[in-house]
């Protein structure tokens, strides 16, 4: 049984292949077409998957996609009538999805088979395309691949067809809906709206989270009127927002702007005012998030919790959820964005609809493209670069890092999801506070207030961080132990937290070995880990890594077993 799961025509397009319940590979289209958060049809991803696993479209039994356009159309229609004529603005390009208009996107989603044909994919007549509700896809992407036999499930994002939060229960291979919260109430859209106000672009919600640590509670009371808890749910006060009539083109109403002043322009200085707004938004998100988690525990008193959806990328909130101690075990699907629904859809079909037993646990996120050593050597030779192949790569690289150098580290299969987790990473010494500035100015060209993350040997995590849980995917933050803050300043945020990745020997042996050698040399079992890219999707192909290395001031590039010098 071969299932191709896809997500298409909306941000974070992706594809995966599962065979008899085993996840073979997963890749986000942006990694291959080099367009951040690509909302294209995942054409290159599908081609890659088929080639990689020696399959043709004839071998595919089912294709799944986690979006029901019919359901969205009904919801949109009701909304247009309710907010007429202002709601006509929603038809404009950019209102719901990048440059594509709402109508042309829906048209493509409604005729998916036609789209496959247009792109030259000849589908077998027997191949069925199955549409699955968006939030069910999210829920399945966490629960059905978790180790839990039963679990409470929380999925939250901007919106699905019409749902923005789904509380559900997983038992065996089934998922039962317990409560749905529908738009206009949306934690994801609320946070995106504030993100545009503080001067960041769409998908930059992580920057707002980073900025919030510099804020004060100046506007916290004001925000009580903007978004607030109600019994078992929450409300977003629509007088401050326009997204139900203008979509992404104008999130905030004039009432909001009159109250808080003009939004920051992208290149303007970030003043305390915008930090305080980010603080208020973050605190309200956490307050309402915990309120909903408490309600979920009440209606589904399990020891286990699965979380996913775009809001689950907020690692500070995830830390707060852990700190409630409401659930003994928590699994957060690291591919929490919509890209992860290609996995969820395929598993929902296999386990819940076709009723096959669950036989796969998600442990390994390294599911993307890889390149042989011979191929990589050829790419290096083509660029006429100097390189060596040391006997002990981990020791040599650890030495370079301990001397304060910044390196690009490229190994094996690419990781899925938004975080670089040691196979496509830029690495540096976390003990050196100056390295942060150097990284910000010469490599990442990013804002100085944004924290860098520590990758720590799993067995040493409690020596540095207050955490009684693992964080294999850097989707959780933790407090740095007080007397360690000064020893790892480059990865300690201003609020004393860090977005930790716990590295395990049996999951990523090479990354673990490198950090272990660094520990042997320096006594510190931690490396600063940030994604290997420069204002582009994370590098995927060796040539992209080489290009990034050549145009930035990275000191060394380690490609598989080769150390490349400028
Ligand atoms: Fe979503």
Coordinates of C-alpha atoms and ligand atoms in Angstrom, one line a residue:
X1 CA 0.0 0.0 0.0
X2 CA 1.7 3.2 -1.2
X3 CA 0.2 6.6 -0.3
X4 CA 1.4 9.9 -1.5
X5 CA 0.5 12.7 0.9
X6 CA 0.7 16.2 -0.4
X7 CA -0.1 19.8 0.7
X8 CA -0.6 22.2 -2.3
X9 CA -1.4 25.7 -3.4
X10 CA -1.1 27.1 0.1
X11 CA 1.9 28.1 2.1
X12 CA 4.3 25.3 3.1
X13 CA 3.5 22.9 0.2
X14 CA 5.1 19.5 0.8
X15 CA 4.9 15.8 -0.1
X16 CA 5.6 12.5 1.6
X17 CA 5.5 8.9 0.7
X18 CA 4.3 6.2 3.1
X19 CA 4.5 2.5 2.3
X20 CA 2.6 0.0 4.4
X21 CA 2.5 2.5 7.2
X22 CA 6.2 3.4 7.1
X23 CA 7.2 7.0 6.4
X24 CA 9.8 6.7 3.6
X25 CA 10.6 10.3 2.9
X26 CA 9.2 13.8 3.4
X27 CA 10.2 17.1 1.7
X28 CA 9.0 20.6 1.7
X29 CA 8.7 22.2 -1.8
X30 CA 10.6 25.3 -0.7
X31 CA 13.7 23.2 -0.2
X32 CA 13.7 22.3 -3.9
X33 CA 12.2 25.3 -5.7
X34 CA 14.0 27.7 -3.3
X35 CA 11.0 29.9 -2.7
X36 CA 10.4 30.4 1.0
X37 CA 7.1 28.9 2.3
X38 CA 6.2 28.0 -1.3
X39 CA 2.5 27.8 -2.0
X40 CA 3.1 26.0 -5.3
X41 CA 2.0 22.5 -6.3
X42 CA 4.7 20.2 -4.8
X43 CA 5.8 19.1 -8.2
X44 CA 9.5 18.9 -7.5
X45 CA 8.9 17.1 -4.2
X46 CA 6.8 14.4 -5.9
X47 CA 9.3 13.9 -8.6
X48 CA 12.1 13.6 -6.0
X49 CA 10.1 11.1 -3.9
X50 CA 9.3 8.9 -6.8
X51 CA 12.9 8.9 -8.1
X52 CA 14.4 8.4 -4.7
X53 CA 12.3 5.3 -4.0
X54 CA 12.3 3.9 -7.5
X55 CA 8.5 4.3 -7.9
X56 CA 6.2 5.6 -10.6
X57 CA 2.8 7.2 -10.2
X58 CA 1.4 3.8 -11.3
X59 CA 2.6 2.4 -8.0
X60 CA 0.6 4.9 -5.9
X61 CA -2.7 3.6 -4.5
X62 CA -3.9 6.9 -3.0
X63 CA -3.1 10.5 -2.9
X64 CA -4.2 12.6 0.2
X65 CA -4.5 16.3 0.7
X66 CA -5.6 17.9 3.9
X67 CA -7.9 20.6 2.6
X68 CA -11.6 20.4 1.7
X69 CA -12.2 23.3 -0.6
X70 CA -15.9 22.6 -0.6
X71 CA -16.0 23.2 3.2
X72 CA -14.0 26.4 2.8
X73 CA -16.3 27.7 0.1
X74 CA -19.4 27.4 2.3
X75 CA -17.6 29.2 5.1
X76 CA -16.3 31.9 2.8
X77 CA -19.8 32.4 1.3
X78 CA -21.4 32.9 4.7
X79 CA -18.6 35.3 5.7
X80 CA -19.0 37.3 2.4
X81 CA -22.7 37.7 3.0
X82 CA -22.3 38.6 6.7
X83 CA -19.7 41.3 6.0
X84 CA -20.9 42.5 2.6
X85 CA -19.8 44.6 0.7
X86 CA -16.5 45.0 2.5
X87 CA -15.8 41.3 2.3
X88 CA -15.4 41.6 -1.5
X89 CA -11.9 42.7 -0.7
X90 CA -11.2 39.0 0.1
X91 CA -11.2 38.2 -3.6
X92 CA -8.2 40.4 -4.2
X93 CA -4.8 38.8 -4.8
X94 CA -2.8 38.4 -1.6
X95 CA -5.9 38.4 0.7
X96 CA -5.8 34.7 1.3
X97 CA -2.7 33.3 -0.3
X98 CA 0.5 34.9 -1.6
X99 CA -0.1 36.2 -5.1
X100 CA -2.8 33.7 -6.1
X101 CA -6.4 35.0 -5.8
X102 CA -8.9 33.1 -3.6
X103 CA -10.9 32.0 -6.6
X104 CA -8.0 30.7 -8.7
X105 CA -6.6 28.8 -5.7
X106 CA -10.0 27.2 -5.0
X107 CA -10.4 26.3 -8.7
X108 CA -7.0 24.5 -8.6
X109 CA -7.8 22.7 -5.4
X110 CA -11.2 21.6 -6.7
X111 CA -9.6 20.1 -9.8
X112 CA -6.6 18.4 -8.4
X113 CA -6.6 15.6 -10.8
X114 CA -6.6 18.1 -13.7
X115 CA -3.6 19.8 -12.0
X116 CA -1.7 16.6 -11.9
X117 CA -2.3 16.1 -15.6
X118 CA -1.4 19.6 -16.5
X119 CA 2.0 19.2 -14.9
X120 CA 2.6 16.0 -16.8
X121 CA 1.9 13.5 -14.0
X122 CA -0.1 10.7 -15.5
X123 CA -2.3 9.2 -12.8
X124 CA -3.3 5.6 -12.8
X125 CA -7.1 5.4 -13.3
X126 CA -7.3 3.5 -10.1
X127 CA -5.4 6.1 -8.0
X128 CA -7.9 7.9 -5.8
X129 CA -7.4 11.4 -4.4
X130 CA -8.7 11.7 -0.9
X131 CA -9.5 15.1 0.7
X132 CA -9.2 15.2 4.5
X133 CA -10.2 18.0 6.8
X134 CA -7.3 20.3 7.5
X135 CA -7.3 20.0 11.3
X136 CA -7.9 16.3 11.2
X137 CA -4.7 16.2 9.1
X138 CA -2.8 18.2 11.7
X139 CA -4.1 16.0 14.5
X140 CA -3.2 12.8 12.7
X141 CA 0.3 14.1 11.9
X142 CA 0.9 14.2 15.7
X143 CA -1.2 11.4 17.3
X144 CA -1.0 8.6 14.7
X145 CA 2.8 8.8 14.6
X146 CA 3.2 9.3 18.4
X147 CA 4.1 6.5 20.8
X148 CA 0.7 7.0 22.6
X149 CA -2.0 4.4 22.5
X150 CA -4.4 7.2 23.5
X151 CA -4.0 10.9 23.9
X152 CA -5.6 14.3 24.1
X153 CA -4.8 16.3 20.9
X154 CA -4.6 20.1 20.5
X155 CA -4.2 21.5 17.0
X156 CA -4.1 25.3 16.5
X157 CA -3.2 27.5 13.6
X158 CA -4.4 30.5 11.6
X159 CA -7.2 28.7 10.1
X160 CA -8.2 25.5 8.3
X161 CA -11.2 25.5 6.0
X162 CA -13.1 27.2 8.8
X163 CA -11.6 25.8 12.0
X164 CA -8.7 27.5 13.9
X165 CA -8.5 25.2 16.9
X166 CA -9.5 21.6 17.2
X167 CA -9.6 19.7 20.5
X168 CA -9.7 16.0 19.9
X169 CA -9.0 12.6 21.4
X170 CA -7.0 9.9 19.8
X171 CA -7.6 6.2 20.7
X172 CA -5.9 3.4 18.8
X173 CA -6.1 4.3 15.2
X174 CA -9.1 6.7 15.5
X175 CA -9.4 10.4 16.2
X176 CA -12.6 11.8 17.7
X177 CA -13.4 15.5 17.6
X178 CA -14.3 17.0 21.0
X179 CA -14.6 20.7 20.2
X180 CA -13.9 23.0 17.3
X181 CA -13.3 26.7 17.5
X182 CA -13.9 28.5 14.2
X183 CA -12.9 31.8 12.6
X184 CA -13.1 34.7 13.3
X185 CA -11.7 33.4 16.6
X186 CA -8.1 32.5 15.7
X187 CA -4.9 32.5 17.8
X188 CA -2.8 32.2 14.7
X189 CA -4.3 35.1 12.8
X190 CA -4.2 37.3 16.0
X191 CA -0.5 36.6 16.3
X192 CA 0.1 37.2 12.6
X193 CA -1.8 40.5 12.7
X194 CA 0.4 41.7 15.6
X195 CA 3.5 40.4 13.7
X196 CA 2.7 42.7 10.8
X197 CA 2.0 45.6 13.2
X198 CA 5.5 45.3 14.8
X199 CA 6.9 45.5 11.3
X200 CA 7.7 41.9 10.3
X201 CA 6.5 39.9 7.4
X202 CA 4.2 37.0 7.2
X203 CA 5.7 33.8 8.6
X204 CA 8.0 36.0 10.8
X205 CA 5.9 35.2 13.9
X206 CA 9.1 33.7 15.5
X207 CA 10.6 37.2 15.4
X208 CA 7.6 38.6 17.3
X209 CA 8.2 35.9 19.9
X210 CA 11.9 36.8 20.2
X211 CA 11.1 40.5 20.4
X212 CA 8.5 40.0 23.2
X213 CA 11.3 39.2 25.7
X214 CA 12.4 42.8 25.5
X215 CA 8.9 44.2 26.2
X216 CA 7.1 45.4 29.4
X217 CA 3.5 44.9 30.5
X218 CA 2.6 48.4 29.4
X219 CA -0.2 47.3 27.0
X220 CA -1.2 44.0 28.7
X221 CA -4.4 45.6 30.1
X222 CA -5.3 47.1 26.8
X223 CA -5.0 43.7 25.2
X224 CA -7.6 42.3 27.6
X225 CA -10.1 44.0 25.3
X226 CA -8.5 42.7 22.1
X227 CA -8.4 38.9 22.8
X228 CA -9.9 37.3 25.9
X229 CA -10.9 34.0 27.5
X230 CA -14.6 32.9 27.6
X231 CA -16.0 29.7 29.1
X232 CA -14.2 26.8 27.2
X233 CA -13.2 29.1 24.4
X234 CA -11.9 32.6 23.6
X235 CA -12.9 35.7 21.6
X236 CA -11.0 38.0 19.3
X237 CA -12.6 41.4 19.4
X238 CA -13.3 42.1 15.7
X239 CA -13.5 45.8 16.1
X240 CA -9.7 45.8 16.2
X241 CA -9.3 43.6 13.1
X242 CA -10.1 43.5 9.4
X243 CA -9.0 40.1 8.4
X244 CA -12.6 38.8 7.9
X245 CA -13.1 41.5 5.2
X246 CA -9.6 42.1 3.8
X247 CA -7.7 38.9 4.7
X248 CA -3.9 39.3 4.9
X249 CA -4.0 42.6 3.0
X250 CA -5.2 44.5 6.0
X251 CA -5.2 42.6 9.2
X252 CA -5.8 45.5 11.6
X253 CA -8.7 48.0 11.8
X254 CA -8.4 51.8 12.0
X255 CA -9.5 51.4 15.7
X256 CA -6.4 49.4 16.5
X257 CA -4.2 51.9 14.6
X258 CA -5.8 54.9 16.2
X259 CA -5.3 53.3 19.7
X260 CA -1.7 52.1 19.3
X261 CA -0.3 54.4 16.5
X262 CA 1.0 53.5 13.1
X263 CA 2.6 50.1 12.4
X264 CA 6.3 49.9 12.2
X265 CA 7.7 49.9 8.7
X266 CA 10.1 46.9 8.0
X267 CA 13.3 48.9 8.0
X268 CA 12.4 51.4 10.8
X269 CA 14.1 51.2 14.2
X270 CA 12.3 48.9 16.7
X271 CA 11.4 51.1 19.5
X272 CA 10.2 50.0 23.0
X273 CA 6.6 50.6 21.9
X274 CA 6.7 47.7 19.5
X275 CA 8.5 45.5 22.0
X276 CA 5.7 46.2 24.5
X277 CA 3.1 45.3 21.9
X278 CA 4.9 42.0 21.1
X279 CA 5.1 41.3 24.8
X280 CA 1.3 41.8 25.3
X281 CA 0.5 39.6 22.3
X282 CA 2.8 36.8 23.5
X283 CA 1.4 36.9 27.0
X284 CA -2.2 36.8 25.8
X285 CA -1.3 33.9 23.5
X286 CA 0.1 32.0 26.4
X287 CA -2.9 32.9 28.7
X288 CA -5.5 31.7 26.2
X289 CA -3.4 28.7 25.1
X290 CA -3.2 27.5 28.7
X291 CA -6.9 28.1 29.2
X292 CA -7.7 25.9 26.2
X293 CA -5.2 23.2 27.3
X294 CA -6.9 23.1 30.8
X295 CA -10.3 22.7 29.1
X296 CA -8.9 19.9 26.9
X297 CA -7.6 18.1 30.0
X298 CA -11.1 18.5 31.5
X299 CA -12.9 16.9 28.6
X300 CA -10.2 14.4 27.8
X301 CA -8.4 13.4 31.1
X302 CA -5.5 11.6 29.5
X303 CA -1.9 11.5 30.7
X304 CA -0.7 12.2 27.1
X305 CA -0.9 15.2 25.0
X306 CA -0.2 15.8 21.3
X307 CA 0.2 19.3 19.9
X308 CA 0.6 20.7 16.4
X309 CA -0.5 23.4 13.9
X310 CA 1.4 26.6 13.2
X311 CA 0.8 28.0 16.7
X312 CA 2.7 25.0 18.1
X313 CA 5.9 26.6 16.6
X314 CA 5.7 29.1 19.5
X315 CA 8.3 27.4 21.7
X316 CA 7.8 29.7 24.7
X317 CA 4.1 28.7 24.8
X318 CA 5.1 25.0 24.5
X319 CA 7.4 25.5 27.6
X320 CA 4.5 27.0 29.5
X321 CA 2.3 24.1 28.6
X322 CA 5.0 21.7 30.0
X323 CA 5.2 23.8 33.1
X324 CA 1.5 23.3 33.9
X325 CA 2.3 19.6 34.6
X326 CA -1.2 18.8 33.4
X327 CA 0.1 16.0 31.1
X328 CA 2.8 13.5 31.9
X329 CA 3.9 13.0 28.3
X330 CA 3.8 15.5 25.5
X331 CA 4.6 15.0 21.9
X332 CA 4.8 18.1 19.7
X333 CA 5.0 17.3 16.0
X334 CA 8.1 19.2 14.9
X335 CA 6.7 19.7 11.4
X336 CA 3.9 21.7 13.0
X337 CA 3.3 24.0 10.0
X338 CA 0.8 23.0 7.2
X339 CA 3.7 21.1 5.6
X340 CA 3.2 18.4 8.2
X341 CA -0.4 17.8 7.1
X342 CA 1.0 15.8 4.1
X343 CA 2.2 13.3 6.7
X344 CA -1.0 13.6 8.7
X345 CA -3.3 13.0 5.7
X346 CA -1.4 9.9 4.6
X347 CA -1.6 8.4 8.1
X348 CA -5.2 9.3 8.6
X349 CA -6.1 7.5 5.4
X350 CA -3.9 4.5 6.2
X351 CA -4.9 4.1 9.9
X352 CA -8.2 5.7 10.4
X353 CA -10.0 5.3 7.1
X354 CA -8.5 2.1 5.8
X355 CA -8.2 0.8 9.3
X356 CA -4.7 -0.5 9.2
X357 CA -2.9 -1.0 12.6
X358 CA -0.5 1.8 13.6
X359 CA 3.0 0.5 13.1
X360 CA 5.2 3.6 12.9
X361 CA 6.6 6.0 15.5
X362 CA 8.0 9.4 14.4
X363 CA 11.5 9.6 15.9
X364 CA 13.7 10.6 12.9
X365 CA 13.2 14.0 11.3
X366 CA 16.0 13.4 8.8
X367 CA 13.7 12.5 5.9
X368 CA 14.8 14.7 3.1
X369 CA 17.4 14.5 0.2
X370 CA 20.9 13.3 0.7
X371 CA 24.0 13.1 -1.6
X372 CA 26.8 10.6 -1.9
X373 CA 30.3 11.5 -1.0
X374 CA 31.5 11.1 -4.6
X375 CA 28.8 13.5 -5.8
X376 CA 29.8 16.0 -3.1
X377 CA 33.5 15.8 -3.9
X378 CA 32.7 16.5 -7.6
X379 CA 30.7 19.7 -6.6
X380 CA 33.7 20.9 -4.5
X381 CA 36.1 20.2 -7.4
X382 CA 33.9 22.0 -9.8
X383 CA 34.2 25.1 -7.7
X384 CA 38.0 24.7 -7.5
X385 CA 37.9 24.9 -3.7
X386 CA 40.7 23.8 -1.3
X387 CA 39.6 20.9 0.8
X388 CA 40.8 18.1 3.0
X389 CA 39.5 14.8 4.3
X390 CA 40.6 14.4 7.9
X391 CA 40.9 11.0 9.7
X392 CA 38.8 12.2 12.6
X393 CA 36.3 14.7 11.2
X394 CA 34.6 15.3 14.5
X395 CA 37.8 16.1 16.4
X396 CA 39.1 18.3 13.6
X397 CA 35.8 20.2 13.4
X398 CA 35.5 20.5 17.2
X399 CA 39.0 22.1 17.2
X400 CA 38.0 24.6 14.5
X401 CA 34.9 25.5 16.5
X402 CA 36.8 25.9 19.8
X403 CA 39.0 28.4 18.1
X404 CA 36.0 30.7 17.5
X405 CA 35.4 29.9 13.9
X406 CA 31.9 29.7 12.4
X407 CA 31.2 26.8 10.1
X408 CA 28.6 25.4 7.8
X409 CA 27.8 21.8 8.6
X410 CA 26.2 19.6 5.9
X411 CA 25.5 15.9 6.5
X412 CA 23.4 13.1 5.1
X413 CA 19.6 13.5 4.8
X414 CA 18.1 16.9 5.2
X415 CA 15.8 17.5 8.2
X416 CA 12.1 18.3 7.6
X417 CA 10.4 21.2 9.3
X418 CA 11.5 24.8 10.0
X419 CA 14.5 24.1 12.2
X420 CA 18.0 23.0 11.2
X421 CA 18.7 20.1 13.5
X422 CA 22.3 19.2 12.8
X423 CA 22.3 18.1 9.2
X424 CA 22.0 21.6 7.5
X425 CA 23.3 23.8 10.3
X426 CA 25.6 26.7 10.9
X427 CA 27.5 26.0 14.1
X428 CA 29.6 28.1 16.5
X429 CA 31.0 28.2 20.0
X430 CA 28.2 29.2 22.5
X431 CA 30.7 30.4 25.1
X432 CA 31.7 33.4 23.1
X433 CA 29.2 36.2 23.3
X434 CA 30.9 38.1 20.4
X435 CA 30.2 35.3 18.0
X436 CA 26.5 36.2 18.1
X437 CA 27.2 39.7 16.7
X438 CA 29.6 38.2 14.1
X439 CA 27.0 35.7 13.0
X440 CA 24.3 38.3 12.9
X441 CA 26.3 40.7 10.8
X442 CA 28.3 38.5 8.4
X443 CA 26.2 35.4 7.9
X444 CA 22.7 35.6 8.9
X445 CA 22.1 39.4 8.4
X446 CA 19.4 39.1 11.0
X447 CA 18.2 41.3 13.8
X448 CA 20.4 41.4 16.8
X449 CA 17.6 40.8 19.3
X450 CA 16.9 37.3 17.9
X451 CA 18.3 34.5 20.0
X452 CA 20.5 31.6 18.7
X453 CA 19.7 28.1 19.9
X454 CA 21.8 25.6 21.8
X455 CA 22.2 22.0 20.7
X456 CA 23.1 20.1 23.9
X457 CA 24.0 16.4 24.4
X458 CA 20.8 14.9 25.7
X459 CA 22.6 13.4 28.7
X460 CA 24.0 16.8 29.8
X461 CA 20.8 18.8 29.4
X462 CA 20.1 19.1 33.2
X463 CA 23.5 20.6 33.8
X464 CA 22.6 23.6 31.9
X465 CA 18.8 23.8 31.5
X466 CA 15.8 23.4 33.8
X467 CA 13.9 20.8 31.9
X468 CA 12.5 17.5 32.8
X469 CA 11.7 16.7 29.2
X470 CA 13.6 16.2 26.0
X471 CA 13.4 18.6 23.1
X472 CA 14.7 16.7 20.2
X473 CA 13.4 19.1 17.6
X474 CA 14.1 22.6 19.1
X475 CA 10.4 23.3 19.4
X476 CA 10.5 24.0 23.2
X477 CA 12.3 26.6 25.2
X478 CA 13.7 26.1 28.7
X479 CA 15.2 28.3 31.4
X480 CA 18.9 28.3 31.5
X481 CA 20.3 27.5 35.0
X482 CA 21.3 30.7 36.7
X483 CA 25.0 30.1 37.1
X484 CA 25.3 28.7 33.6
X485 CA 23.9 31.8 31.9
X486 CA 27.4 33.4 31.8
X487 CA 29.0 30.3 30.5
X488 CA 26.9 30.1 27.3
X489 CA 25.9 33.8 26.6
X490 CA 25.6 33.3 22.9
X491 CA 22.6 31.0 23.3
X492 CA 20.9 32.5 26.3
X493 CA 18.1 34.9 25.5
X494 CA 17.6 38.2 27.4
X495 CA 14.7 36.6 29.4
X496 CA 17.0 33.7 30.5
X497 CA 15.5 31.1 28.2
X498 CA 17.0 29.1 25.4
X499 CA 15.3 27.2 22.5
X500 CA 17.0 23.9 23.2
X501 CA 17.7 21.0 21.0
X502 CA 18.6 17.8 22.9
X503 CA 20.9 15.7 20.7
X504 CA 20.8 11.9 21.1
X505 CA 23.4 9.5 20.0
X506 CA 21.0 7.0 18.5
X507 CA 19.1 9.6 16.5
X508 CA 21.9 11.7 15.1
X509 CA 25.2 10.0 15.7
X510 CA 27.3 12.4 13.7
X511 CA 26.0 15.6 15.3
X512 CA 26.2 13.9 18.8
X513 CA 29.8 12.9 18.1
X514 CA 30.8 16.4 17.0
X515 CA 29.3 18.0 20.2
X516 CA 30.9 15.3 22.3
X517 CA 34.3 16.1 20.8
X518 CA 33.7 19.8 21.5
X519 CA 32.8 18.8 25.1
X520 CA 36.1 16.8 25.4
X521 CA 38.1 19.8 24.2
X522 CA 36.3 22.6 26.1
X523 CA 34.1 21.0 28.9
X524 CA 31.0 22.4 27.3
X525 CA 28.6 19.9 25.8
X526 CA 26.8 22.5 23.7
X527 CA 27.1 24.1 20.2
X528 CA 25.3 27.1 18.9
X529 CA 23.1 25.8 16.1
X530 CA 21.3 28.0 13.6
X531 CA 19.9 27.1 10.2
X532 CA 22.3 26.9 7.2
X533 CA 20.9 29.7 5.0
X534 CA 21.0 33.3 4.2
X535 CA 17.6 34.9 3.6
X536 CA 16.5 31.8 1.7
X537 CA 15.1 28.4 2.5
X538 CA 17.6 26.2 4.4
X539 CA 20.2 24.9 2.0
X540 CA 19.3 21.5 0.6
X541 CA 21.8 20.7 -2.2
X542 CA 25.6 20.7 -1.7
X543 CA 25.8 23.5 -4.3
X544 CA 23.5 25.7 -2.3
X545 CA 25.7 25.1 0.7
X546 CA 28.8 26.0 -1.3
X547 CA 27.2 29.1 -2.8
X548 CA 26.1 30.3 0.7
X549 CA 29.6 29.6 2.0
X550 CA 31.2 31.6 -0.8
X551 CA 29.0 34.7 -0.6
X552 CA 29.1 34.9 3.2
X553 CA 32.1 35.1 5.6
X554 CA 31.6 31.6 7.0
X555 CA 35.1 30.4 8.0
X556 CA 34.8 26.7 7.0
X557 CA 32.3 24.5 5.2
X558 CA 32.1 20.8 6.3
X559 CA 30.4 18.8 3.5
X560 CA 30.0 15.3 4.6
X561 CA 33.6 14.2 5.3
X562 CA 35.3 17.1 3.6
X563 CA 36.5 20.3 5.3
X564 CA 36.4 23.1 2.7
X565 CA 38.4 26.3 3.1
X566 CA 38.0 29.6 1.4
Ligands
LIG1 FE1 -2.8 24.6 9.4

